PDB file of C-alpha atoms in Angstrom:
ATOM      1  CA  UNK A   1      48.724 131.058  94.114  1.00 44.00           C
ATOM      2  CA  UNK A   2      48.944 133.032  90.881  1.00 45.00           C
ATOM      3  CA  UNK A   3      48.099 136.306  92.678  1.00 46.00           C
ATOM      4  CA  UNK A   4      50.955 135.751  95.152  1.00 44.00           C
ATOM      5  CA  UNK A   5      53.370 135.049  92.279  1.00 45.00           C
ATOM      6  CA  UNK A   6      52.240 138.235  90.554  1.00 44.00           C
ATOM      7  CA  UNK A   7      52.700 140.202  93.780  1.00 46.00           C
ATOM      8  CA  UNK A   8      56.162 138.665  94.167  1.00 42.00           C
ATOM      9  CA  UNK A   9      57.007 139.760  90.628  1.00 47.00           C
ATOM     10  CA  UNK A  10      55.900 143.311  91.432  1.00 48.00           C
ATOM     11  CA  UNK A  11      58.017 143.313  94.592  1.00 43.00           C
ATOM     12  CA  UNK A  12      61.039 142.112  92.626  1.00 41.00           C
ATOM     13  CA  UNK A  13      60.449 144.701  89.887  1.00 42.00           C
ATOM     14  CA  UNK A  14      60.185 147.608  92.301  1.00 42.00           C
ATOM     15  CA  UNK A  15      62.623 146.574  95.038  1.00 41.00           C
ATOM     16  CA  UNK A  16      65.609 145.107  93.186  1.00 42.00           C
ATOM     17  CA  UNK A  17      65.850 142.034  95.438  1.00 41.00           C
ATOM     18  CA  UNK A  18      67.989 139.160  94.244  1.00 43.00           C
ATOM     19  CA  UNK A  19      66.783 136.015  92.512  1.00 41.00           C
ATOM     20  CA  UNK A  20      67.741 133.985  95.594  1.00 45.00           C
ATOM     21  CA  UNK A  21      65.569 136.144  97.856  1.00 45.00           C
ATOM     22  CA  UNK A  22      62.684 135.915  95.407  1.00 42.00           C
ATOM     23  CA  UNK A  23      62.984 132.156  94.974  1.00 41.00           C
ATOM     24  CA  UNK A  24      62.682 131.585  98.739  1.00 45.00           C
ATOM     25  CA  UNK A  25      59.155 133.011  98.567  1.00 41.00           C
ATOM     26  CA  UNK A  26      57.900 131.171  95.489  1.00 39.00           C
ATOM     27  CA  UNK A  27      56.101 127.930  96.252  1.00 38.00           C
ATOM     28  CA  UNK A  28      55.997 125.054  93.842  1.00 36.00           C
ATOM     29  CA  UNK A  29      53.226 125.195  91.300  1.00 37.00           C
ATOM     30  CA  UNK A  30      53.210 128.966  90.892  1.00 38.00           C
ATOM     31  CA  UNK A  31      55.671 128.888  88.077  1.00 36.00           C
ATOM     32  CA  UNK A  32      56.605 126.681  85.204  1.00 36.00           C
ATOM     33  CA  UNK A  33      60.281 127.529  85.750  1.00 35.00           C
ATOM     34  CA  UNK A  34      62.622 127.549  88.702  1.00 38.00           C
ATOM     35  CA  UNK A  35      65.465 129.846  89.619  1.00 38.00           C
ATOM     36  CA  UNK A  36      68.734 128.296  88.527  1.00 40.00           C
ATOM     37  CA  UNK A  37      71.706 128.140  90.930  1.00 40.00           C
ATOM     38  CA  UNK A  38      73.847 130.318  88.677  1.00 45.00           C
ATOM     39  CA  UNK A  39      71.312 133.158  89.140  1.00 43.00           C
ATOM     40  CA  UNK A  40      71.903 133.305  92.905  1.00 47.00           C
ATOM     41  CA  UNK A  41      73.098 136.691  94.053  1.00 48.00           C
ATOM     42  CA  UNK A  42      72.247 138.466  90.800  1.00 48.00           C
ATOM     43  CA  UNK A  43      69.542 141.073  90.552  1.00 50.00           C
ATOM     44  CA  UNK A  44      66.705 139.928  88.322  1.00 45.00           C
ATOM     45  CA  UNK A  45      65.997 141.695  85.084  1.00 48.00           C
ATOM     46  CA  UNK A  46      62.279 142.709  85.076  1.00 46.00           C
ATOM     47  CA  UNK A  47      61.742 140.789  81.835  1.00 46.00           C
ATOM     48  CA  UNK A  48      63.187 137.658  83.485  1.00 45.00           C
ATOM     49  CA  UNK A  49      60.723 137.934  86.368  1.00 42.00           C
ATOM     50  CA  UNK A  50      57.802 137.439  84.001  1.00 43.00           C
ATOM     51  CA  UNK A  51      59.417 134.236  82.737  1.00 42.00           C
ATOM     52  CA  UNK A  52      59.004 132.767  86.222  1.00 42.00           C
ATOM     53  CA  UNK A  53      55.229 133.233  86.040  1.00 42.00           C
ATOM     54  CA  UNK A  54      53.052 130.929  83.996  1.00 39.00           C
ATOM     55  CA  UNK A  55      51.791 133.375  81.322  1.00 45.00           C
ATOM     56  CA  UNK A  56      48.452 131.632  80.684  1.00 45.00           C
ATOM     57  CA  UNK A  57      46.855 130.124  83.792  1.00 45.00           C
ATOM     58  CA  UNK A  58      45.053 127.027  82.584  1.00 45.00           C
ATOM     59  CA  UNK A  59      41.877 127.754  84.571  1.00 45.00           C
ATOM     60  CA  UNK A  60      41.681 131.489  83.804  1.00 48.00           C
ATOM     61  CA  UNK A  61      39.620 131.202  80.623  1.00 53.00           C
ATOM     62  CA  UNK A  62      37.148 128.859  82.281  1.00 50.00           C
ATOM     63  CA  UNK A  63      36.027 131.387  84.875  1.00 67.00           C
ATOM     64  CA  UNK A  64      33.537 134.202  84.649  1.00 82.00           C
ATOM     65  CA  UNK A  65      34.049 137.601  86.235  1.00 90.00           C
ATOM     66  CA  UNK A  66      32.070 139.730  88.636  1.00 94.00           C
ATOM     67  CA  UNK A  67      32.942 143.414  88.266  1.00 96.00           C
ATOM     68  CA  UNK A  68      32.658 145.968  91.088  1.00 97.00           C
ATOM     69  CA  UNK A  69      32.903 149.715  90.440  1.00 98.00           C
ATOM     70  CA  UNK A  70      34.508 151.923  93.114  1.00 98.00           C
ATOM     71  CA  UNK A  71      33.895 155.674  92.850  1.00 96.00           C
ATOM     72  CA  UNK A  72      33.758 156.806  96.467  1.00 92.00           C
ATOM     73  CA  UNK A  73      37.407 157.829  96.375  1.00 94.00           C
ATOM     74  CA  UNK A  74      39.116 158.404  93.014  1.00 97.00           C
ATOM     75  CA  UNK A  75      42.689 157.081  92.951  1.00 98.00           C
ATOM     76  CA  UNK A  76      45.644 156.586  90.593  1.00 98.00           C
ATOM     77  CA  UNK A  77      46.509 153.328  88.826  1.00 97.00           C
ATOM     78  CA  UNK A  78      48.867 151.793  91.414  1.00 96.00           C
ATOM     79  CA  UNK A  79      46.549 152.680  94.302  1.00 97.00           C
ATOM     80  CA  UNK A  80      43.585 151.143  92.432  1.00 98.00           C
ATOM     81  CA  UNK A  81      45.584 147.927  91.873  1.00 96.00           C
ATOM     82  CA  UNK A  82      46.454 147.797  95.585  1.00 97.00           C
ATOM     83  CA  UNK A  83      42.873 148.563  96.696  1.00 97.00           C
ATOM     84  CA  UNK A  84      41.517 145.692  94.596  1.00 97.00           C
ATOM     85  CA  UNK A  85      44.118 143.351  96.102  1.00 96.00           C
ATOM     86  CA  UNK A  86      43.151 144.547  99.603  1.00 97.00           C
ATOM     87  CA  UNK A  87      39.655 143.112  99.061  1.00 96.00           C
ATOM     88  CA  UNK A  88      40.961 139.898  97.446  1.00 95.00           C
ATOM     89  CA  UNK A  89      40.060 140.983  93.942  1.00 96.00           C
ATOM     90  CA  UNK A  90      42.011 142.138  90.886  1.00 96.00           C
ATOM     91  CA  UNK A  91      42.034 145.358  88.916  1.00 97.00           C
ATOM     92  CA  UNK A  92      39.760 144.569  85.969  1.00 97.00           C
ATOM     93  CA  UNK A  93      40.631 142.982  82.652  1.00 95.00           C
ATOM     94  CA  UNK A  94      38.379 143.146  79.584  1.00 95.00           C
ATOM     95  CA  UNK A  95      39.401 140.262  77.350  1.00 92.00           C
ATOM     96  CA  UNK A  96      36.258 139.544  75.334  1.00 91.00           C
ATOM     97  CA  UNK A  97      33.057 141.097  74.031  1.00 91.00           C
ATOM     98  CA  UNK A  98      31.270 139.394  76.938  1.00 91.00           C
ATOM     99  CA  UNK A  99      33.661 141.020  79.431  1.00 93.00           C
ATOM    100  CA  UNK A 100      33.122 144.369  77.711  1.00 94.00           C
ATOM    101  CA  UNK A 101      29.337 144.081  78.127  1.00 94.00           C
ATOM    102  CA  UNK A 102      29.658 142.981  81.769  1.00 95.00           C
ATOM    103  CA  UNK A 103      32.046 145.880  82.470  1.00 96.00           C
ATOM    104  CA  UNK A 104      29.581 148.272  80.812  1.00 96.00           C
ATOM    105  CA  UNK A 105      26.751 146.884  82.957  1.00 96.00           C
ATOM    106  CA  UNK A 106      28.841 147.478  86.100  1.00 97.00           C
ATOM    107  CA  UNK A 107      29.638 151.031  84.962  1.00 96.00           C
ATOM    108  CA  UNK A 108      25.931 151.700  84.410  1.00 95.00           C
ATOM    109  CA  UNK A 109      25.139 155.331  83.622  1.00 94.00           C
ATOM    110  CA  UNK A 110      28.527 156.592  84.879  1.00 95.00           C
ATOM    111  CA  UNK A 111      30.255 158.251  81.900  1.00 95.00           C
ATOM    112  CA  UNK A 112      33.674 159.302  83.238  1.00 96.00           C
ATOM    113  CA  UNK A 113      36.838 157.193  82.957  1.00 98.00           C
ATOM    114  CA  UNK A 114      37.170 153.944  84.961  1.00 98.00           C
ATOM    115  CA  UNK A 115      40.618 152.415  85.541  1.00 98.00           C
ATOM    116  CA  UNK A 116      41.368 148.859  84.421  1.00 98.00           C
ATOM    117  CA  UNK A 117      44.599 146.853  84.739  1.00 97.00           C
ATOM    118  CA  UNK A 118      45.563 147.608  81.115  1.00 97.00           C
ATOM    119  CA  UNK A 119      48.963 149.280  80.713  1.00 97.00           C
ATOM    120  CA  UNK A 120      51.932 149.793  78.428  1.00 95.00           C
ATOM    121  CA  UNK A 121      54.236 150.924  81.258  1.00 93.00           C
ATOM    122  CA  UNK A 122      56.628 148.030  80.557  1.00 90.00           C
ATOM    123  CA  UNK A 123      57.165 148.854  76.882  1.00 91.00           C
ATOM    124  CA  UNK A 124      55.619 151.791  75.064  1.00 92.00           C
ATOM    125  CA  UNK A 125      52.962 150.633  72.623  1.00 92.00           C
ATOM    126  CA  UNK A 126      52.922 147.060  73.937  1.00 94.00           C
ATOM    127  CA  UNK A 127      49.659 146.919  75.874  1.00 96.00           C
ATOM    128  CA  UNK A 128      48.967 144.188  78.436  1.00 96.00           C
ATOM    129  CA  UNK A 129      46.733 143.384  81.394  1.00 95.00           C
ATOM    130  CA  UNK A 130      48.840 143.802  84.539  1.00 93.00           C
ATOM    131  CA  UNK A 131      47.032 141.137  86.563  1.00 90.00           C
ATOM    132  CA  UNK A 132      47.627 138.247  84.153  1.00 89.00           C
ATOM    133  CA  UNK A 133      50.372 139.522  81.815  1.00 90.00           C
ATOM    134  CA  UNK A 134      48.255 138.923  78.677  1.00 91.00           C
ATOM    135  CA  UNK A 135      48.693 141.093  75.614  1.00 93.00           C
ATOM    136  CA  UNK A 136      46.055 143.523  74.396  1.00 94.00           C
ATOM    137  CA  UNK A 137      44.550 142.520  72.043  1.00 91.00           C
ATOM    138  CA  UNK A 138      44.847 139.005  73.344  1.00 84.00           C
ATOM    139  CA  UNK A 139      44.185 135.462  72.277  1.00 78.00           C
ATOM    140  CA  UNK A 140      40.879 136.366  70.568  1.00 83.00           C
ATOM    141  CA  UNK A 141      42.023 139.722  69.112  1.00 90.00           C
ATOM    142  CA  UNK A 142      39.369 141.593  71.127  1.00 92.00           C
ATOM    143  CA  UNK A 143      39.837 145.302  71.881  1.00 94.00           C
ATOM    144  CA  UNK A 144      37.494 148.265  72.236  1.00 96.00           C
ATOM    145  CA  UNK A 145      39.791 151.258  71.676  1.00 96.00           C
ATOM    146  CA  UNK A 146      38.008 154.504  70.845  1.00 96.00           C
ATOM    147  CA  UNK A 147      38.777 155.978  67.407  1.00 95.00           C
ATOM    148  CA  UNK A 148      42.389 157.189  67.281  1.00 94.00           C
ATOM    149  CA  UNK A 149      43.324 155.424  70.533  1.00 96.00           C
ATOM    150  CA  UNK A 150      45.676 154.613  72.022  1.00 95.00           C
ATOM    151  CA  UNK A 151      47.361 157.849  71.001  1.00 93.00           C
ATOM    152  CA  UNK A 152      49.903 158.322  73.814  1.00 85.00           C
ATOM    153  CA  UNK A 153      49.395 162.091  74.017  1.00 86.00           C
ATOM    154  CA  UNK A 154      51.851 162.770  76.801  1.00 81.00           C
ATOM    155  CA  UNK A 155      52.654 160.014  79.276  1.00 91.00           C
ATOM    156  CA  UNK A 156      49.468 157.976  78.680  1.00 95.00           C
ATOM    157  CA  UNK A 157      50.293 154.457  79.823  1.00 96.00           C
ATOM    158  CA  UNK A 158      47.104 153.209  81.520  1.00 97.00           C
ATOM    159  CA  UNK A 159      43.852 151.936  80.030  1.00 97.00           C
ATOM    160  CA  UNK A 160      40.432 153.220  81.095  1.00 98.00           C
ATOM    161  CA  UNK A 161      36.968 152.235  79.995  1.00 97.00           C
ATOM    162  CA  UNK A 162      34.171 154.757  79.569  1.00 97.00           C
ATOM    163  CA  UNK A 163      30.510 154.660  78.627  1.00 97.00           C
ATOM    164  CA  UNK A 164      29.503 156.727  75.622  1.00 96.00           C
ATOM    165  CA  UNK A 165      25.885 156.343  74.543  1.00 95.00           C
ATOM    166  CA  UNK A 166      25.628 152.826  75.969  1.00 95.00           C
ATOM    167  CA  UNK A 167      28.854 151.544  74.371  1.00 95.00           C
ATOM    168  CA  UNK A 168      32.059 150.883  76.329  1.00 96.00           C
ATOM    169  CA  UNK A 169      35.179 152.362  74.744  1.00 97.00           C
ATOM    170  CA  UNK A 170      38.814 152.333  75.856  1.00 97.00           C
ATOM    171  CA  UNK A 171      41.257 155.224  76.093  1.00 97.00           C
ATOM    172  CA  UNK A 172      44.859 155.634  77.254  1.00 97.00           C
ATOM    173  CA  UNK A 173      45.411 158.098  80.096  1.00 97.00           C
ATOM    174  CA  UNK A 174      48.220 159.181  82.468  1.00 97.00           C
ATOM    175  CA  UNK A 175      48.608 156.589  85.248  1.00 96.00           C
ATOM    176  CA  UNK A 176      49.086 159.258  87.919  1.00 96.00           C
ATOM    177  CA  UNK A 177      45.649 160.821  87.426  1.00 96.00           C
ATOM    178  CA  UNK A 178      42.854 159.864  89.831  1.00 98.00           C
ATOM    179  CA  UNK A 179      39.768 158.044  88.531  1.00 98.00           C
ATOM    180  CA  UNK A 180      37.154 155.558  89.633  1.00 98.00           C
ATOM    181  CA  UNK A 181      38.334 151.966  89.263  1.00 98.00           C
ATOM    182  CA  UNK A 182      36.877 148.545  88.534  1.00 98.00           C
ATOM    183  CA  UNK A 183      37.839 145.431  90.450  1.00 98.00           C
ATOM    184  CA  UNK A 184      36.999 141.929  89.351  1.00 96.00           C
ATOM    185  CA  UNK A 185      36.409 138.682  91.141  1.00 94.00           C
ATOM    186  CA  UNK A 186      36.911 135.447  89.231  1.00 87.00           C
ATOM    187  CA  UNK A 187      33.968 133.069  89.648  1.00 83.00           C
ATOM    188  CA  UNK A 188      34.056 129.309  89.008  1.00 73.00           C
TER     189      UNK A 188
END
């Protein structure tokens, strides 16, 4: 349910549909809020859309992740997000030291950049994981930025992980560039 609410939010953000149109597609339980009648007919502000999503899914922290690296066809950030969704997975998040090690294991000996769902496209300098709307660093203050990163040299709004000498570091890169990408599957 959460994935469909997130997709709905993306549709609203990029299409400019009205709150009434969006509310017709949201089923109960996907949100802790409902669209109020006075909002009908008004275009939603992107910040308001996020208020309709529950920001911390109760079961999210109680699941482990299985990461899958895709390098057969390098793609940009939005395409990577869509490709993960096409296989019923999510573009990866790295929210703990354990996640960082699991991501590194999935990367293996590959040393080039690998796209994650991390971004500051919404507000410069305010990093978050696209798939669950959590801040970076998050609830446990974990991050793995390389020295001097994020530095926003040019339009660098997407987060990649890369293996340097057996340690996974993060860097900010332009979202339009093509890289390998990591999808994740949440496991009970």
